[in-house]
CSV table of C-alpha atoms in Angstrom, one decimal:
chain,number,residue,atom,x,y,z
A,13,GLU,CA,-64.9,-52.0,52.3
A,14,ASP,CA,-67.2,-50.1,50.0
A,15,GLN,CA,-65.9,-49.7,46.5
A,16,VAL,CA,-67.1,-47.5,43.6
A,17,THR,CA,-66.0,-47.4,40.0
A,18,GLN,CA,-67.3,-44.9,37.5
A,19,SER,CA,-67.1,-45.1,33.7
A,20,PRO,CA,-66.2,-43.7,31.4
A,21,GLU,CA,-63.6,-41.3,32.8
A,22,ALA,CA,-64.5,-38.7,30.2
A,23,LEU,CA,-67.3,-38.2,27.8
A,24,ARG,CA,-67.5,-35.7,25.0
A,25,LEU,CA,-71.0,-35.1,23.6
A,26,GLN,CA,-72.5,-32.9,21.0
A,27,GLU,CA,-75.4,-30.8,22.2
A,28,GLY,CA,-78.6,-32.9,22.0
A,29,GLU,CA,-76.7,-36.2,22.0
A,30,SER,CA,-78.1,-38.3,24.9
A,31,SER,CA,-75.8,-40.6,26.8
A,32,SER,CA,-75.4,-42.5,30.1
A,33,LEU,CA,-72.8,-42.6,32.8
A,34,ASN,CA,-72.2,-45.7,34.9
A,35,CYS,CA,-71.5,-46.1,38.6
A,36,SER,CA,-70.7,-49.7,39.7
A,37,TYR,CA,-70.4,-50.5,43.3
A,38,THR,CA,-69.5,-53.2,45.8
A,39,VAL,CA,-71.0,-52.9,49.3
A,40,SER,CA,-71.9,-55.2,52.1
A,41,GLY,CA,-75.2,-53.3,52.4
A,42,LEU,CA,-76.4,-50.3,50.5
A,43,ARG,CA,-77.9,-47.6,52.6
A,44,GLY,CA,-77.9,-45.0,49.8
A,45,LEU,CA,-76.3,-44.1,46.5
A,46,PHE,CA,-75.7,-40.4,45.9
A,47,TRP,CA,-75.1,-38.5,42.7
A,48,TYR,CA,-73.3,-35.1,42.7
A,49,ARG,CA,-72.3,-32.6,40.1
A,50,GLN,CA,-68.9,-30.9,40.4
A,51,ASP,CA,-67.9,-27.8,38.4
A,52,PRO,CA,-64.2,-27.0,37.9
A,53,GLY,CA,-62.6,-25.5,41.1
A,54,LYS,CA,-65.8,-25.9,43.1
A,55,GLY,CA,-67.3,-28.3,45.6
A,56,PRO,CA,-69.7,-31.1,44.6
A,57,GLU,CA,-73.4,-30.2,44.5
A,58,PHE,CA,-76.0,-32.8,45.4
A,59,LEU,CA,-78.3,-34.1,42.6
A,60,PHE,CA,-80.0,-37.3,43.8
A,61,THR,CA,-80.2,-40.1,46.4
A,62,LEU,CA,-81.3,-43.6,45.5
A,63,TYR,CA,-82.0,-46.3,48.0
A,64,SER,CA,-83.3,-49.4,46.4
A,65,ALA,CA,-83.0,-51.4,43.1
A,66,GLY,CA,-85.6,-50.2,40.6
A,67,GLU,CA,-85.7,-46.7,42.0
A,68,GLU,CA,-85.5,-43.7,39.5
A,69,LYS,CA,-85.3,-40.0,40.0
A,70,GLU,CA,-85.3,-37.1,37.5
A,71,LYS,CA,-84.3,-33.5,37.4
A,72,GLU,CA,-84.5,-31.5,34.2
A,73,ARG,CA,-82.3,-33.4,31.7
A,74,LEU,CA,-80.9,-35.9,34.2
A,75,LYS,CA,-82.3,-39.2,35.3
A,76,ALA,CA,-80.7,-41.6,37.8
A,77,THR,CA,-81.5,-45.3,38.0
A,78,LEU,CA,-80.4,-48.0,40.4
A,79,THR,CA,-79.9,-51.8,40.2
A,80,LYS,CA,-78.3,-54.1,42.8
A,81,LYS,CA,-74.8,-53.6,41.3
A,82,GLU,CA,-74.8,-50.3,39.5
A,83,SER,CA,-76.4,-46.9,38.9
A,84,PHE,CA,-76.8,-45.0,35.7
A,85,LEU,CA,-77.1,-41.3,35.2
A,86,HIS,CA,-78.8,-40.6,31.9
A,87,ILE,CA,-78.4,-37.2,30.3
A,88,THR,CA,-81.1,-36.5,27.7
A,89,ALA,CA,-80.5,-33.9,25.0
A,90,PRO,CA,-77.6,-32.3,26.9
A,91,LYS,CA,-76.8,-28.6,26.7
A,92,PRO,CA,-73.3,-27.0,27.2
A,93,GLU,CA,-74.3,-26.0,30.7
A,94,ASP,CA,-74.5,-29.7,31.6
A,95,SER,CA,-70.7,-29.9,31.2
A,96,ALA,CA,-69.2,-30.9,34.6
A,97,THR,CA,-67.8,-33.9,36.5
A,98,TYR,CA,-70.5,-36.2,37.9
A,99,LEU,CA,-69.6,-38.1,41.0
A,100,CYS,CA,-71.4,-41.0,42.6
A,101,ALA,CA,-71.0,-42.0,46.2
A,102,VAL,CA,-72.2,-45.1,48.1
A,103,ASN,CA,-73.2,-45.1,51.7
A,104,LYS,CA,-72.6,-41.4,51.8
A,105,LEU,CA,-68.8,-41.5,52.2
A,106,SER,CA,-67.2,-43.7,49.5
A,107,PHE,CA,-66.9,-41.7,46.2
A,108,GLY,CA,-66.0,-42.7,42.7
A,109,ALA,CA,-63.5,-40.7,40.7
A,110,GLY,CA,-66.2,-39.2,38.5
A,111,THR,CA,-67.0,-38.9,34.8
A,112,THR,CA,-66.1,-35.6,33.2
A,113,VAL,CA,-68.8,-34.6,30.7
A,114,THR,CA,-68.1,-32.0,28.0
A,115,VAL,CA,-71.0,-30.9,25.9
A,116,ARG,CA,-70.1,-29.0,22.7
A,117,ALA,CA,-72.6,-26.6,21.1
B,9,ASP,CA,-78.6,-18.2,52.1
B,10,ALA,CA,-77.5,-21.1,54.3
B,11,MET,CA,-74.2,-22.3,53.2
B,12,VAL,CA,-70.8,-23.8,53.8
B,13,ILE,CA,-67.9,-21.4,53.6
B,14,GLN,CA,-64.2,-22.2,53.3
B,15,ASN,CA,-61.3,-19.9,53.8
B,16,PRO,CA,-59.0,-19.2,52.2
B,17,ARG,CA,-60.0,-20.3,48.7
B,18,TYR,CA,-56.3,-20.6,47.7
B,19,GLN,CA,-53.4,-21.2,50.1
B,20,VAL,CA,-49.8,-21.4,49.2
B,21,THR,CA,-47.3,-22.7,51.8
B,22,GLN,CA,-43.8,-23.9,51.9
B,23,PHE,CA,-42.6,-27.4,52.5
B,24,GLY,CA,-42.8,-28.2,56.2
B,25,LYS,CA,-44.6,-24.9,57.2
B,26,PRO,CA,-47.8,-25.6,59.1
B,27,VAL,CA,-51.0,-24.4,57.6
B,28,THR,CA,-54.6,-24.2,58.8
B,29,LEU,CA,-57.7,-24.3,56.6
B,30,SER,CA,-61.1,-23.2,58.0
B,31,CYS,CA,-64.7,-24.1,57.4
B,32,SER,CA,-67.8,-22.5,58.7
B,33,GLN,CA,-71.5,-23.4,58.1
B,34,THR,CA,-74.8,-21.7,58.6
B,35,LEU,CA,-76.9,-24.9,58.1
B,36,ASN,CA,-76.7,-25.9,61.7
B,37,HIS,CA,-75.8,-29.5,60.7
B,38,ASN,CA,-74.3,-31.7,63.4
B,39,VAL,CA,-71.9,-33.6,61.1
B,40,MET,CA,-68.9,-32.0,59.4
B,41,TYR,CA,-66.4,-33.7,57.1
B,42,TRP,CA,-63.0,-33.0,55.6
B,43,TYR,CA,-62.1,-34.5,52.2
B,44,GLN,CA,-58.9,-34.3,50.2
B,45,GLN,CA,-59.3,-34.3,46.4
B,46,LYS,CA,-56.5,-34.6,44.0
B,47,SER,CA,-56.9,-33.9,40.3
B,48,SER,CA,-59.2,-36.4,38.5
B,49,GLN,CA,-59.5,-38.5,41.7
B,50,ALA,CA,-62.3,-39.3,44.1
B,51,PRO,CA,-62.7,-37.1,47.2
B,52,LYS,CA,-61.0,-39.0,50.0
B,53,LEU,CA,-62.5,-38.7,53.5
B,54,LEU,CA,-59.9,-37.6,56.0
B,55,PHE,CA,-62.1,-37.4,59.1
B,56,HIS,CA,-65.5,-36.3,60.3
B,57,TYR,CA,-67.2,-35.0,63.4
B,58,TYR,CA,-70.6,-36.1,64.7
B,59,ASP,CA,-71.3,-33.2,67.0
B,60,LYS,CA,-68.0,-33.1,69.0
B,61,ASP,CA,-67.2,-36.8,68.4
B,62,PHE,CA,-64.2,-37.1,66.2
B,63,ASN,CA,-63.9,-39.9,63.7
B,64,ASN,CA,-60.5,-40.4,62.0
B,65,GLU,CA,-60.2,-42.5,58.9
B,66,ALA,CA,-57.6,-45.3,59.4
B,67,ASP,CA,-55.4,-44.2,56.6
B,68,THR,CA,-55.4,-40.5,57.3
B,69,PRO,CA,-51.8,-39.5,58.0
B,70,ASP,CA,-50.9,-38.2,61.5
B,71,ASN,CA,-49.7,-35.0,59.8
B,72,PHE,CA,-53.4,-34.0,59.5
B,73,GLN,CA,-55.3,-32.9,62.5
B,74,SER,CA,-58.7,-31.3,63.0
B,75,ARG,CA,-60.5,-29.1,65.5
B,76,ARG,CA,-64.2,-28.3,65.9
B,77,PRO,CA,-64.6,-25.7,68.6
B,78,ASN,CA,-68.3,-25.3,68.1
B,79,THR,CA,-71.2,-26.4,65.8
B,80,SER,CA,-70.4,-23.8,63.1
B,81,PHE,CA,-66.7,-24.1,62.7
B,82,CYS,CA,-64.2,-26.8,61.8
B,83,PHE,CA,-60.4,-26.5,61.1
B,84,LEU,CA,-58.0,-28.6,59.3
B,85,ASP,CA,-54.4,-28.4,60.4
B,86,ILE,CA,-51.5,-29.7,58.3
B,87,ARG,CA,-48.5,-29.8,60.6
B,88,SER,CA,-45.7,-30.3,58.1
B,89,PRO,CA,-47.0,-30.1,54.6
B,90,GLY,CA,-45.2,-32.2,52.0
B,91,LEU,CA,-45.4,-31.9,48.2
B,92,GLY,CA,-47.8,-34.8,48.1
B,93,ASP,CA,-50.3,-32.8,50.3
B,94,ALA,CA,-51.0,-30.3,47.5
B,95,ALA,CA,-54.7,-30.8,46.7
B,96,MET,CA,-58.2,-29.4,46.9
B,97,TYR,CA,-59.5,-29.7,50.5
B,98,LEU,CA,-63.3,-29.9,50.7
B,99,CYS,CA,-65.4,-29.3,53.8
B,100,ALA,CA,-68.9,-30.7,53.9
B,101,THR,CA,-71.8,-30.9,56.3
B,102,SER,CA,-74.9,-33.0,56.7
B,103,ARG,CA,-77.6,-33.9,59.0
B,104,ALA,CA,-77.0,-37.2,60.8
B,105,GLY,CA,-78.1,-40.3,59.1
B,106,ASP,CA,-76.9,-42.3,56.1
B,107,HIS,CA,-79.7,-41.0,53.9
B,108,ASN,CA,-78.9,-37.3,54.2
B,109,GLU,CA,-76.9,-35.7,51.5
B,110,GLN,CA,-73.7,-33.7,52.1
B,111,PHE,CA,-73.5,-30.0,51.4
B,112,PHE,CA,-70.0,-29.0,50.2
B,113,GLY,CA,-68.1,-25.8,50.5
B,114,PRO,CA,-66.2,-24.4,47.5
B,115,GLY,CA,-62.9,-25.9,48.6
B,116,THR,CA,-59.4,-24.6,49.4
B,117,ARG,CA,-56.8,-25.2,46.8
B,118,LEU,CA,-53.5,-25.9,48.6
B,119,THR,CA,-50.2,-25.4,46.9
B,120,VAL,CA,-46.9,-26.6,48.6
B,121,LEU,CA,-43.7,-25.1,47.3
């Protein structure tokens, strides 16, 4: 059974203070690791898909990386509008509980 | 814009009173999913359809049923809601294949009194 653990549960940042979120996973075979952003009271919104160790993808202030056991979502110089819960999912259907990021101006 | 639509956005029901949540999509995706998400928890997959083929997760309670009358629509029926069924219910769609991301609707917040 695929398992996903995200840490930390919550992260409070000052605007401009870069940080990283962790997604650790256990799978028998990785067919894809997905990152989503979820705003309060809304459905998740797709950010990235990663397939193999060493792969990296970037979008604005976000950069996702992947190893054989975990993925990181790096937020560089965050702005208040980056405040959200970030979810990762492995093999499409197994989600972690998310990291809630709050960025203060 | 192509999208996933869920109605209603908020649903209040009484303990034991059946309720139906609906989802429609304009993306023409052949896979549709229903998730249950409780506060600060991971979305939990209830079931999904690959075209008309229904796939039920092993731990989805019998109290939850689903219908997909055509490609565009999917319904979630909760036959006898309990207090523990209060949650956000998310509908999602995707193209077939493990590498294709899911597109989520805005969710329906269910309250059980």
